[in-house]
mmCIF file of C-alpha atoms and ligand atoms in Angstrom:
data_model
loop_
_atom_site.group_PDB
_atom_site.id
_atom_site.type_symbol
_atom_site.label_atom_id
_atom_site.label_comp_id
_atom_site.label_asym_id
_atom_site.label_seq_id
_atom_site.Cartn_x
_atom_site.Cartn_y
_atom_site.Cartn_z
ATOM 1 C CA MET A 1 94.349 110.380 127.276
ATOM 2 C CA GLU A 2 97.003 110.926 129.904
ATOM 3 C CA ALA A 3 98.532 107.466 129.671
ATOM 4 C CA VAL A 4 97.806 104.995 126.943
ATOM 5 C CA LEU A 5 98.598 101.353 126.971
ATOM 6 C CA VAL A 6 98.921 99.968 123.422
ATOM 7 C CA THR A 7 98.972 96.191 123.224
ATOM 8 C CA GLY A 8 100.738 94.759 119.970
ATOM 9 C CA GLY A 9 102.511 98.161 119.638
ATOM 10 C CA ALA A 10 105.428 96.507 117.942
ATOM 11 C CA GLY A 11 103.356 95.108 115.209
ATOM 12 C CA PHE A 12 102.436 96.555 111.841
ATOM 13 C CA ILE A 13 99.393 98.787 112.864
ATOM 14 C CA GLY A 14 100.248 99.133 116.472
ATOM 15 C CA SER A 15 103.682 100.600 115.796
ATOM 16 C CA ARG A 16 102.101 103.271 113.496
ATOM 17 C CA LEU A 17 99.583 104.112 116.058
ATOM 18 C CA VAL A 18 102.145 104.538 118.804
ATOM 19 C CA LYS A 19 104.004 107.087 116.598
ATOM 20 C CA ARG A 20 100.891 108.871 115.921
ATOM 21 C CA LEU A 21 99.862 109.105 119.620
ATOM 22 C CA LEU A 22 103.409 110.271 120.661
ATOM 23 C CA HIS A 23 102.798 113.463 118.584
ATOM 24 C CA PHE A 24 99.855 114.784 120.776
ATOM 25 C CA SER A 25 100.539 116.914 123.811
ATOM 26 C CA ASP A 26 97.560 115.602 125.712
ATOM 27 C CA VAL A 27 99.134 112.058 125.508
ATOM 28 C CA ARG A 28 101.765 112.169 128.333
ATOM 29 C CA ARG A 29 102.898 108.636 128.209
ATOM 30 C CA VAL A 30 102.555 105.633 125.976
ATOM 31 C CA THR A 31 103.317 102.093 127.038
ATOM 32 C CA VAL A 32 103.612 99.314 124.564
ATOM 33 C CA LEU A 33 102.983 95.768 125.745
ATOM 34 C CA ASP A 34 104.132 93.342 123.041
ATOM 35 C CA ALA A 35 105.221 89.709 123.230
ATOM 36 C CA LEU A 36 107.485 90.198 120.193
ATOM 37 C CA THR A 37 106.259 87.028 118.408
ATOM 38 C CA TYR A 38 107.565 86.440 114.834
ATOM 39 C CA ALA A 39 105.239 89.302 113.856
ATOM 40 C CA GLY A 40 106.468 91.930 116.288
ATOM 41 C CA HIS A 41 109.619 93.999 115.639
ATOM 42 C CA ILE A 42 111.156 96.855 117.739
ATOM 43 C CA GLU A 43 112.380 98.255 114.449
ATOM 44 C CA ASN A 44 108.758 99.035 113.499
ATOM 45 C CA LEU A 45 108.807 101.666 116.186
ATOM 46 C CA GLY A 46 111.889 103.397 114.747
ATOM 47 C CA GLU A 47 112.858 106.598 116.572
ATOM 48 C CA ALA A 48 109.649 106.576 118.604
ATOM 49 C CA PHE A 49 111.381 103.823 120.657
ATOM 50 C CA LEU A 50 113.729 106.497 122.022
ATOM 51 C CA SER A 51 110.960 108.851 122.906
ATOM 52 C CA PRO A 52 110.996 109.785 126.647
ATOM 53 C CA LYS A 53 107.232 109.335 126.589
ATOM 54 C CA LEU A 54 107.407 105.703 125.533
ATOM 55 C CA GLU A 55 107.948 102.690 127.614
ATOM 56 C CA PHE A 56 108.331 99.328 126.043
ATOM 57 C CA ILE A 57 107.402 96.146 127.970
ATOM 58 C CA GLN A 58 107.996 92.732 126.445
ATOM 59 C CA GLY A 59 105.255 90.477 127.680
ATOM 60 C CA SER A 60 102.003 88.792 126.836
ATOM 61 C CA VAL A 61 98.300 89.883 127.198
ATOM 62 C CA LEU A 62 97.892 86.412 128.565
ATOM 63 C CA ASP A 63 100.053 87.227 131.605
ATOM 64 C CA GLY A 64 97.334 88.194 134.178
ATOM 65 C CA PRO A 65 99.549 89.804 136.807
ATOM 66 C CA LEU A 66 101.515 91.898 134.342
ATOM 67 C CA VAL A 67 98.371 93.032 132.591
ATOM 68 C CA ASP A 68 96.677 93.970 135.777
ATOM 69 C CA ARG A 69 99.718 96.137 136.881
ATOM 70 C CA LEU A 70 100.002 97.883 133.492
ATOM 71 C CA VAL A 71 96.122 98.464 133.234
ATOM 72 C CA ARG A 72 96.086 99.946 136.706
ATOM 73 C CA GLU A 73 98.721 102.536 135.619
ATOM 74 C CA HIS A 74 96.867 103.662 132.477
ATOM 75 C CA SER A 75 93.787 105.657 131.729
ATOM 76 C CA ALA A 76 93.120 104.290 128.232
ATOM 77 C CA ILE A 77 93.972 101.192 126.286
ATOM 78 C CA VAL A 78 94.155 100.357 122.591
ATOM 79 C CA HIS A 79 94.213 96.602 122.153
ATOM 80 C CA LEU A 80 95.963 95.328 118.963
ATOM 81 C CA ALA A 81 97.910 92.449 120.210
ATOM 82 C CA ALA A 82 96.689 89.277 118.231
ATOM 83 C CA GLU A 83 97.594 86.471 115.943
ATOM 84 C CA SER A 84 96.718 88.178 112.769
ATOM 85 C CA HIS A 85 97.520 86.069 109.742
ATOM 86 C CA VAL A 86 94.577 84.046 108.246
ATOM 87 C CA ASP A 87 96.655 81.312 106.678
ATOM 88 C CA ARG A 88 98.587 80.690 109.848
ATOM 89 C CA SER A 89 95.233 80.114 111.670
ATOM 90 C CA PHE A 90 94.452 77.045 109.506
ATOM 91 C CA TYR A 91 97.093 75.163 111.287
ATOM 92 C CA GLU A 92 97.504 76.781 114.678
ATOM 93 C CA ALA A 93 93.867 77.759 115.543
ATOM 94 C CA GLY A 94 94.412 77.135 119.230
ATOM 95 C CA ASN A 95 96.995 79.929 119.572
ATOM 96 C CA PHE A 96 94.592 82.247 117.802
ATOM 97 C CA LEU A 97 91.854 81.422 120.302
ATOM 98 C CA ALA A 98 94.217 81.811 123.306
ATOM 99 C CA THR A 99 95.806 85.157 122.274
ATOM 100 C CA ASN A 100 92.783 86.726 120.561
ATOM 101 C CA VAL A 101 90.022 85.562 122.844
ATOM 102 C CA ILE A 102 91.534 84.921 126.267
ATOM 103 C CA GLY A 103 94.002 87.667 125.803
ATOM 104 C CA THR A 104 91.177 90.146 125.233
ATOM 105 C CA HIS A 105 89.301 88.820 128.171
ATOM 106 C CA THR A 106 92.341 89.235 130.330
ATOM 107 C CA LEU A 107 92.820 92.787 129.403
ATOM 108 C CA LEU A 108 89.171 93.765 129.736
ATOM 109 C CA ASP A 109 88.764 92.122 133.129
ATOM 110 C CA ALA A 110 91.708 94.189 134.394
ATOM 111 C CA ALA A 111 89.957 97.285 132.791
ATOM 112 C CA ARG A 112 86.840 96.356 134.789
ATOM 113 C CA ARG A 113 88.764 96.114 138.016
ATOM 114 C CA HIS A 114 90.578 99.364 137.546
ATOM 115 C CA GLY A 115 87.857 101.506 136.009
ATOM 116 C CA THR A 116 89.806 102.306 132.816
ATOM 117 C CA ALA A 117 88.360 105.380 131.206
ATOM 118 C CA LYS A 118 88.475 104.082 127.630
ATOM 119 C CA VAL A 119 89.262 100.782 125.828
ATOM 120 C CA VAL A 120 89.511 100.490 121.988
ATOM 121 C CA HIS A 121 89.441 96.773 120.800
ATOM 122 C CA VAL A 122 90.880 96.727 117.225
ATOM 123 C CA SER A 123 89.048 94.173 115.013
ATOM 124 C CA THR A 124 88.425 93.281 111.418
ATOM 125 C CA ASP A 125 85.866 93.257 108.784
ATOM 126 C CA GLU A 126 86.420 89.526 108.277
ATOM 127 C CA VAL A 127 84.165 88.789 111.226
ATOM 128 C CA TYR A 128 81.179 89.570 108.947
ATOM 129 C CA GLY A 129 82.121 86.696 106.606
ATOM 130 C CA PRO A 130 81.364 86.932 102.960
ATOM 131 C CA VAL A 131 79.045 89.846 101.940
ATOM 132 C CA VAL A 132 77.346 88.645 98.812
ATOM 133 C CA SER A 133 75.748 91.956 97.982
ATOM 134 C CA GLY A 134 75.459 95.375 99.527
ATOM 135 C CA ALA A 135 77.722 96.167 102.585
ATOM 136 C CA ALA A 136 77.884 95.011 106.303
ATOM 137 C CA GLY A 137 76.675 97.490 108.832
ATOM 138 C CA GLU A 138 77.900 97.334 112.466
ATOM 139 C CA ASP A 139 74.544 95.693 113.562
ATOM 140 C CA ASP A 140 74.755 92.866 111.151
ATOM 141 C CA PRO A 141 75.393 89.465 112.519
ATOM 142 C CA VAL A 142 79.007 88.079 112.558
ATOM 143 C CA ARG A 143 79.423 84.998 110.363
ATOM 144 C CA PRO A 144 83.142 84.273 110.327
ATOM 145 C CA THR A 145 84.512 81.433 108.206
ATOM 146 C CA VAL A 146 88.093 80.986 109.066
ATOM 147 C CA PRO A 147 89.607 80.413 112.578
ATOM 148 C CA TYR A 148 91.318 83.907 112.570
ATOM 149 C CA ALA A 149 87.991 85.620 111.964
ATOM 150 C CA ALA A 150 86.127 83.377 114.383
ATOM 151 C CA SER A 151 88.740 84.264 117.066
ATOM 152 C CA LYS A 152 88.273 87.996 116.337
ATOM 153 C CA ALA A 153 84.485 87.712 116.259
ATOM 154 C CA ALA A 154 84.560 85.952 119.633
ATOM 155 C CA SER A 155 86.856 88.737 120.981
ATOM 156 C CA ASP A 156 84.439 91.423 119.801
ATOM 157 C CA LEU A 157 81.557 89.626 121.583
ATOM 158 C CA VAL A 158 83.617 89.453 124.667
ATOM 159 C CA ALA A 159 84.392 93.160 124.445
ATOM 160 C CA LEU A 160 80.757 94.027 123.856
ATOM 161 C CA ALA A 161 79.631 91.808 126.802
ATOM 162 C CA TYR A 162 82.046 93.663 129.040
ATOM 163 C CA PHE A 163 80.309 96.903 128.154
ATOM 164 C CA ARG A 164 76.849 95.511 128.704
ATOM 165 C CA THR A 165 77.507 93.473 131.740
ATOM 166 C CA TYR A 166 80.021 95.676 133.580
ATOM 167 C CA GLY A 167 79.905 98.983 131.888
ATOM 168 C CA VAL A 168 83.597 98.716 130.740
ATOM 169 C CA PRO A 169 83.743 101.710 128.270
ATOM 170 C CA VAL A 170 85.023 99.696 125.274
ATOM 171 C CA CYS A 171 84.566 100.491 121.551
ATOM 172 C CA VAL A 172 85.323 98.031 118.808
ATOM 173 C CA THR A 173 86.764 99.067 115.466
ATOM 174 C CA ARG A 174 86.464 96.698 112.486
ATOM 175 C CA SER A 175 88.742 97.707 109.569
ATOM 176 C CA ALA A 176 89.179 96.508 106.111
ATOM 177 C CA ASN A 177 92.636 94.899 105.058
ATOM 178 C CA ASN A 178 95.474 97.201 105.982
ATOM 179 C CA TYR A 179 98.504 97.818 103.831
ATOM 180 C CA GLY A 180 101.389 100.134 103.810
ATOM 181 C CA PRO A 181 105.231 100.053 104.329
ATOM 182 C CA ALA A 182 106.907 97.583 106.662
ATOM 183 C CA GLN A 183 104.131 95.089 106.834
ATOM 184 C CA HIS A 184 105.285 91.493 107.476
ATOM 185 C CA PRO A 185 105.897 89.812 104.140
ATOM 186 C CA GLU A 186 103.449 87.001 104.831
ATOM 187 C CA LYS A 187 100.518 89.241 104.094
ATOM 188 C CA MET A 188 99.257 89.492 100.501
ATOM 189 C CA ILE A 189 100.466 92.894 99.280
ATOM 190 C CA PRO A 190 104.023 92.636 100.756
ATOM 191 C CA LEU A 191 104.214 88.945 99.661
ATOM 192 C CA PHE A 192 103.433 89.938 96.169
ATOM 193 C CA VAL A 193 105.803 92.917 96.234
ATOM 194 C CA THR A 194 108.717 91.060 97.753
ATOM 195 C CA SER A 195 108.204 88.080 95.385
ATOM 196 C CA LEU A 196 108.147 90.363 92.309
ATOM 197 C CA LEU A 197 111.298 92.244 93.613
ATOM 198 C CA LYS A 198 113.014 88.905 93.696
ATOM 199 C CA ASP A 199 111.716 88.001 90.165
ATOM 200 C CA ALA A 200 109.599 85.257 91.561
ATOM 201 C CA LYS A 201 106.113 84.383 90.621
ATOM 202 C CA VAL A 202 102.958 85.422 92.517
ATOM 203 C CA THR A 203 99.830 83.290 92.908
ATOM 204 C CA LEU A 204 96.183 84.257 92.382
ATOM 205 C CA HIS A 205 93.414 81.954 93.718
ATOM 206 C CA GLY A 206 90.524 81.207 91.225
ATOM 207 C CA GLU A 207 90.444 83.947 88.668
ATOM 208 C CA GLY A 208 91.371 86.659 91.150
ATOM 209 C CA GLU A 209 87.683 87.692 91.474
ATOM 210 C CA HIS A 210 87.737 88.079 95.183
ATOM 211 C CA VAL A 211 86.932 91.556 96.302
ATOM 212 C CA ARG A 212 88.574 93.379 99.111
ATOM 213 C CA ASP A 213 88.662 97.079 100.451
ATOM 214 C CA TRP A 214 92.321 98.117 101.050
ATOM 215 C CA LEU A 215 92.849 100.622 103.790
ATOM 216 C CA HIS A 216 96.170 102.502 104.173
ATOM 217 C CA VAL A 217 97.628 101.781 107.665
ATOM 218 C CA GLN A 218 97.828 105.549 108.370
ATOM 219 C CA ASP A 219 94.223 105.999 107.613
ATOM 220 C CA ASN A 220 93.312 103.137 109.891
ATOM 221 C CA CYS A 221 95.449 104.802 112.678
ATOM 222 C CA SER A 222 93.656 108.120 112.258
ATOM 223 C CA ALA A 223 90.314 106.321 112.646
ATOM 224 C CA ILE A 224 91.409 104.430 115.683
ATOM 225 C CA GLU A 225 92.650 107.646 117.360
ATOM 226 C CA LEU A 226 89.255 109.166 116.555
ATOM 227 C CA VAL A 227 87.472 106.292 118.209
ATOM 228 C CA LEU A 228 89.824 106.508 121.142
ATOM 229 C CA ARG A 229 88.904 110.219 121.630
ATOM 230 C CA ASP A 230 85.177 110.406 120.520
ATOM 231 C CA GLY A 231 83.892 106.888 120.030
ATOM 232 C CA ARG A 232 80.698 106.097 122.025
ATOM 233 C CA PRO A 233 81.392 103.207 124.606
ATOM 234 C CA GLY A 234 79.584 99.974 123.623
ATOM 235 C CA GLU A 235 79.630 100.835 119.856
ATOM 236 C CA VAL A 236 81.197 99.128 116.878
ATOM 237 C CA TYR A 237 82.768 101.342 114.237
ATOM 238 C CA ASN A 238 83.472 99.944 110.728
ATOM 239 C CA ILE A 239 86.519 101.484 109.050
ATOM 240 C CA GLY A 240 86.831 101.263 105.191
ATOM 241 C CA ALA A 241 88.619 103.099 102.465
ATOM 242 C CA GLY A 242 86.072 102.574 99.581
ATOM 243 C CA THR A 243 88.525 100.986 97.295
ATOM 244 C CA ASN A 244 86.713 97.615 96.856
ATOM 245 C CA VAL A 245 88.888 96.112 94.138
ATOM 246 C CA THR A 246 89.231 92.529 92.876
ATOM 247 C CA ASN A 247 92.488 90.759 93.724
ATOM 248 C CA ARG A 248 93.140 90.825 89.955
ATOM 249 C CA ASP A 249 92.846 94.539 89.809
ATOM 250 C CA LEU A 250 94.935 94.887 92.849
ATOM 251 C CA THR A 251 97.471 92.762 91.274
ATOM 252 C CA ALA A 252 97.620 94.996 88.176
ATOM 253 C CA LEU A 253 98.436 97.905 90.443
ATOM 254 C CA ILE A 254 101.164 96.001 92.080
ATOM 255 C CA LEU A 255 102.602 94.609 88.845
ATOM 256 C CA LYS A 256 102.745 98.194 87.416
ATOM 257 C CA ALA A 257 104.518 99.640 90.569
ATOM 258 C CA CYS A 258 106.970 96.850 90.483
ATOM 259 C CA GLY A 259 107.771 97.108 86.750
ATOM 260 C CA ALA A 260 106.464 93.655 86.117
ATOM 261 C CA ASP A 261 103.810 92.029 83.923
ATOM 262 C CA TRP A 262 101.285 89.285 83.905
ATOM 263 C CA SER A 263 103.897 86.583 83.017
ATOM 264 C CA SER A 264 104.805 86.767 86.841
ATOM 265 C CA VAL A 265 101.328 85.667 87.763
ATOM 266 C CA THR A 266 100.182 82.060 88.068
ATOM 267 C CA TYR A 267 96.586 80.980 88.886
ATOM 268 C CA VAL A 268 95.719 78.106 91.219
ATOM 269 C CA PRO A 269 92.173 76.762 92.061
ATOM 270 C CA ASP A 270 90.420 78.629 94.647
ATOM 271 C CA ARG A 271 90.629 77.204 98.113
ATOM 272 C CA ARG A 272 87.932 76.441 100.615
ATOM 273 C CA ALA A 273 86.818 79.221 102.991
ATOM 274 C CA ASN A 274 88.158 82.080 100.804
ATOM 275 C CA ASP A 275 85.420 84.597 101.200
ATOM 276 C CA LEU A 276 84.502 85.993 97.891
ATOM 277 C CA ARG A 277 83.593 89.497 98.930
ATOM 278 C CA TYR A 278 83.955 91.861 101.851
ATOM 279 C CA ALA A 279 82.254 95.172 101.980
ATOM 280 C CA MET A 280 81.329 97.521 104.836
ATOM 281 C CA ASP A 281 79.123 100.458 105.349
ATOM 282 C CA TRP A 282 81.438 102.921 107.327
ATOM 283 C CA SER A 283 79.073 105.877 107.332
ATOM 284 C CA LYS A 284 79.059 105.773 111.218
ATOM 285 C CA ILE A 285 82.775 106.608 111.617
ATOM 286 C CA ARG A 286 82.261 109.167 108.690
ATOM 287 C CA ALA A 287 79.908 111.010 111.002
ATOM 288 C CA LEU A 288 82.686 111.091 113.565
ATOM 289 C CA GLY A 289 84.754 113.030 111.059
ATOM 290 C CA TYR A 290 86.918 110.171 109.614
ATOM 291 C CA ARG A 291 87.886 110.575 105.969
ATOM 292 C CA PRO A 292 90.499 108.167 104.394
ATOM 293 C CA ARG A 293 93.263 110.315 102.688
ATOM 294 C CA ARG A 294 95.378 107.778 100.721
ATOM 295 C CA ASP A 295 94.554 106.836 97.200
ATOM 296 C CA LEU A 296 95.163 103.046 96.534
ATOM 297 C CA ALA A 297 97.501 103.417 93.503
ATOM 298 C CA GLU A 298 99.575 106.063 95.367
ATOM 299 C CA GLY A 299 99.662 103.908 98.515
ATOM 300 C CA ILE A 300 100.893 101.038 96.458
ATOM 301 C CA GLY A 301 103.590 103.120 94.869
ATOM 302 C CA GLU A 302 104.716 104.287 98.274
ATOM 303 C CA THR A 303 104.594 100.673 99.641
ATOM 304 C CA VAL A 304 106.638 99.303 96.704
ATOM 305 C CA GLY A 305 109.142 102.131 97.159
ATOM 306 C CA TRP A 306 109.614 101.094 100.895
ATOM 307 C CA TYR A 307 110.285 97.427 99.978
ATOM 308 C CA ARG A 308 112.724 98.473 97.240
ATOM 309 C CA ALA A 309 114.627 100.655 99.606
ATOM 310 C CA ASN A 310 114.674 98.377 102.611
ATOM 311 C CA PRO A 311 115.519 94.759 101.652
ATOM 312 C CA GLY A 312 117.491 94.615 104.911
ATOM 313 C CA ARG A 313 114.269 94.874 106.922
ATOM 314 C CA TRP A 314 112.160 92.265 105.066
ATOM 315 C CA ALA A 315 114.573 89.646 103.543
ATOM 316 C CA PRO A 316 115.526 88.229 106.985
ATOM 317 C CA LEU A 317 111.926 87.843 107.908
ATOM 318 C CA LEU A 318 111.456 85.521 105.089
ATOM 319 C CA ARG A 319 114.156 83.269 106.385
ATOM 320 C CA ASN A 320 112.974 83.320 109.941
ATOM 321 C CA PRO A 321 112.051 79.729 110.798
ATOM 322 C CA GLU A 322 109.358 80.789 113.363
ATOM 323 C CA ALA A 323 107.668 82.699 110.537
ATOM 324 C CA LEU A 324 107.506 79.770 108.127
ATOM 325 C CA MET A 325 104.293 77.838 107.819
ATOM 326 C CA PRO A 326 103.407 74.347 106.649
ATOM 327 C CA LYS A 327 101.216 74.384 103.592
ATOM 328 C CA VAL A 328 97.574 73.372 104.458
ATOM 329 C CA GLU A 329 95.563 72.398 101.446
ATOM 330 C CA LEU A 330 91.988 73.477 101.746
ATOM 331 C CA THR A 331 90.173 71.847 98.804
ATOM 332 C CA LYS A 332 87.160 73.834 97.751
ATOM 333 C CA VAL A 333 83.866 72.000 97.944
ATOM 334 C CA ASP A 334 80.700 73.147 96.167
ATOM 335 C CA GLY A 335 78.429 75.087 98.483
HETATM 336 N N1 NAD B 401 96.515 93.911 109.100
HETATM 337 C C1 NAD B 401 95.284 93.969 108.835
HETATM 338 O O1 NAD B 401 94.889 94.055 107.566
HETATM 339 C C2 NAD B 401 94.197 94.071 109.849
HETATM 340 C C3 NAD B 401 92.914 94.393 109.396
HETATM 341 C C4 NAD B 401 91.911 94.521 110.444
HETATM 342 C C5 NAD B 401 92.181 94.309 111.846
HETATM 343 N N2 NAD B 401 93.484 93.989 112.195
HETATM 344 C C6 NAD B 401 93.777 93.732 113.614
HETATM 345 O O2 NAD B 401 94.662 94.771 114.058
HETATM 346 C C7 NAD B 401 95.608 94.232 115.045
HETATM 347 C C8 NAD B 401 96.977 94.486 114.671
HETATM 348 O O3 NAD B 401 97.249 93.811 113.380
HETATM 349 P P1 NAD B 401 98.551 93.923 112.662
HETATM 350 O O4 NAD B 401 98.427 93.682 111.225
HETATM 351 O O5 NAD B 401 99.408 94.983 113.199
HETATM 352 O O6 NAD B 401 99.226 92.535 113.236
HETATM 353 P P2 NAD B 401 100.784 92.192 113.455
HETATM 354 O O7 NAD B 401 100.730 90.672 113.428
HETATM 355 O O8 NAD B 401 101.592 92.860 112.598
HETATM 356 O O9 NAD B 401 101.017 92.543 114.921
HETATM 357 C C9 NAD B 401 100.534 91.937 116.115
HETATM 358 C C10 NAD B 401 101.323 92.283 117.260
HETATM 359 O O10 NAD B 401 100.814 91.585 118.481
HETATM 360 C C11 NAD B 401 101.885 90.951 119.161
HETATM 361 N N3 NAD B 401 101.395 89.890 119.939
HETATM 362 C C12 NAD B 401 101.036 88.707 119.497
HETATM 363 N N4 NAD B 401 100.600 87.871 120.468
HETATM 364 C C13 NAD B 401 100.811 88.652 121.606
HETATM 365 C C14 NAD B 401 100.558 88.366 122.914
HETATM 366 N N5 NAD B 401 100.009 87.209 123.487
HETATM 367 N N6 NAD B 401 100.810 89.432 123.895
HETATM 368 C C15 NAD B 401 101.291 90.612 123.383
HETATM 369 N N7 NAD B 401 101.446 90.912 122.125
HETATM 370 C C16 NAD B 401 101.292 89.921 121.273
HETATM 371 C C17 NAD B 401 102.850 90.693 118.085
HETATM 372 O O11 NAD B 401 104.273 90.516 118.728
HETATM 373 C C18 NAD B 401 102.856 91.763 117.067
HETATM 374 O O12 NAD B 401 103.742 92.814 117.470
HETATM 375 C C19 NAD B 401 95.064 92.795 115.196
HETATM 376 O O13 NAD B 401 94.183 92.678 116.345
HETATM 377 C C20 NAD B 401 94.420 92.402 113.942
HETATM 378 O O14 NAD B 401 93.506 91.424 114.168
HETATM 379 C C21 NAD B 401 94.485 93.834 111.195
#
């Protein structure tokens, strides 16, 4: 843990992880490699940016020579850099495949050359696709339905192949949907919160019956750190929170925290490829000692409080032309 390279460290989860790692005395140095796309912001790092232990490099995981130099100088890597927004993947799938798959390969190939002691590849429960009943275990097959999830599933398989073929000591984490303060307002919870704070309407697909587990970003970071320290190379670790709520129940919590009511909600027909239910068995990471600490209602309250107090951080993001997406209609078909 001497020197840790964190890719995507200016993003929502990566920046929280960097702040966490900087607190540990056995972490002597943290380097962030981040391309600062529309989704990455130095402000996410806050005071951590000024830490003498932190170095920030603006650059891409697709830049082979840069990645090679940085990997050579670090003993461990946490790989979070990615295109991360499902809806965006509907119209720019190529970017998702390039960054998420080729970027992961570029990093792992450098780790292979330089004998990196530990790599954590950060992935998502969306790779399992819809889980009709029960809960997906780490050994279940991946069945992604949308380009984002397909690119993450492909990158997971690349990571596991690097372990089996070359012995690169990589672990994969697959977490539930993250939420918390300072998430980009394109994602569901901040989109709802920022809309409600502006007295605008929010939209639920179908009857809001889709089920998701919602994980506080700090809980995910504690789990990623645990895997970085104690995870067994070649293993996948599911990371859940056990909330498993419908979008309708989640909306009720957000409405309450924002002081709004159901008159602010409109329903639209469900779209294609909107997985009905995600659920994971995360007993494996429990066995490593992981326990999620944040209650969902409290976490939503904290998150709403942040958006209320910091309009200067999120309002400009809603106006950034790079962050705007064309609407892609995905009409639902039976079956
Ligand atoms: N947010 C979630 O709910 C969630 C859940 C499970 C897994 N994940 C995974 O966790 C990771 C981080 O997610 P997030 O929510 O923080 O995403 P984010 O979009 O907030 O951050 C991604 C970061 O990667 C950077 N980046 C993009 N392309 C890059 C490139 N080519 N080179 C270097 N940096 C690049 C961006 O600038 C940004 O800072 C992703 O791999 C994502 O797939 C996210």
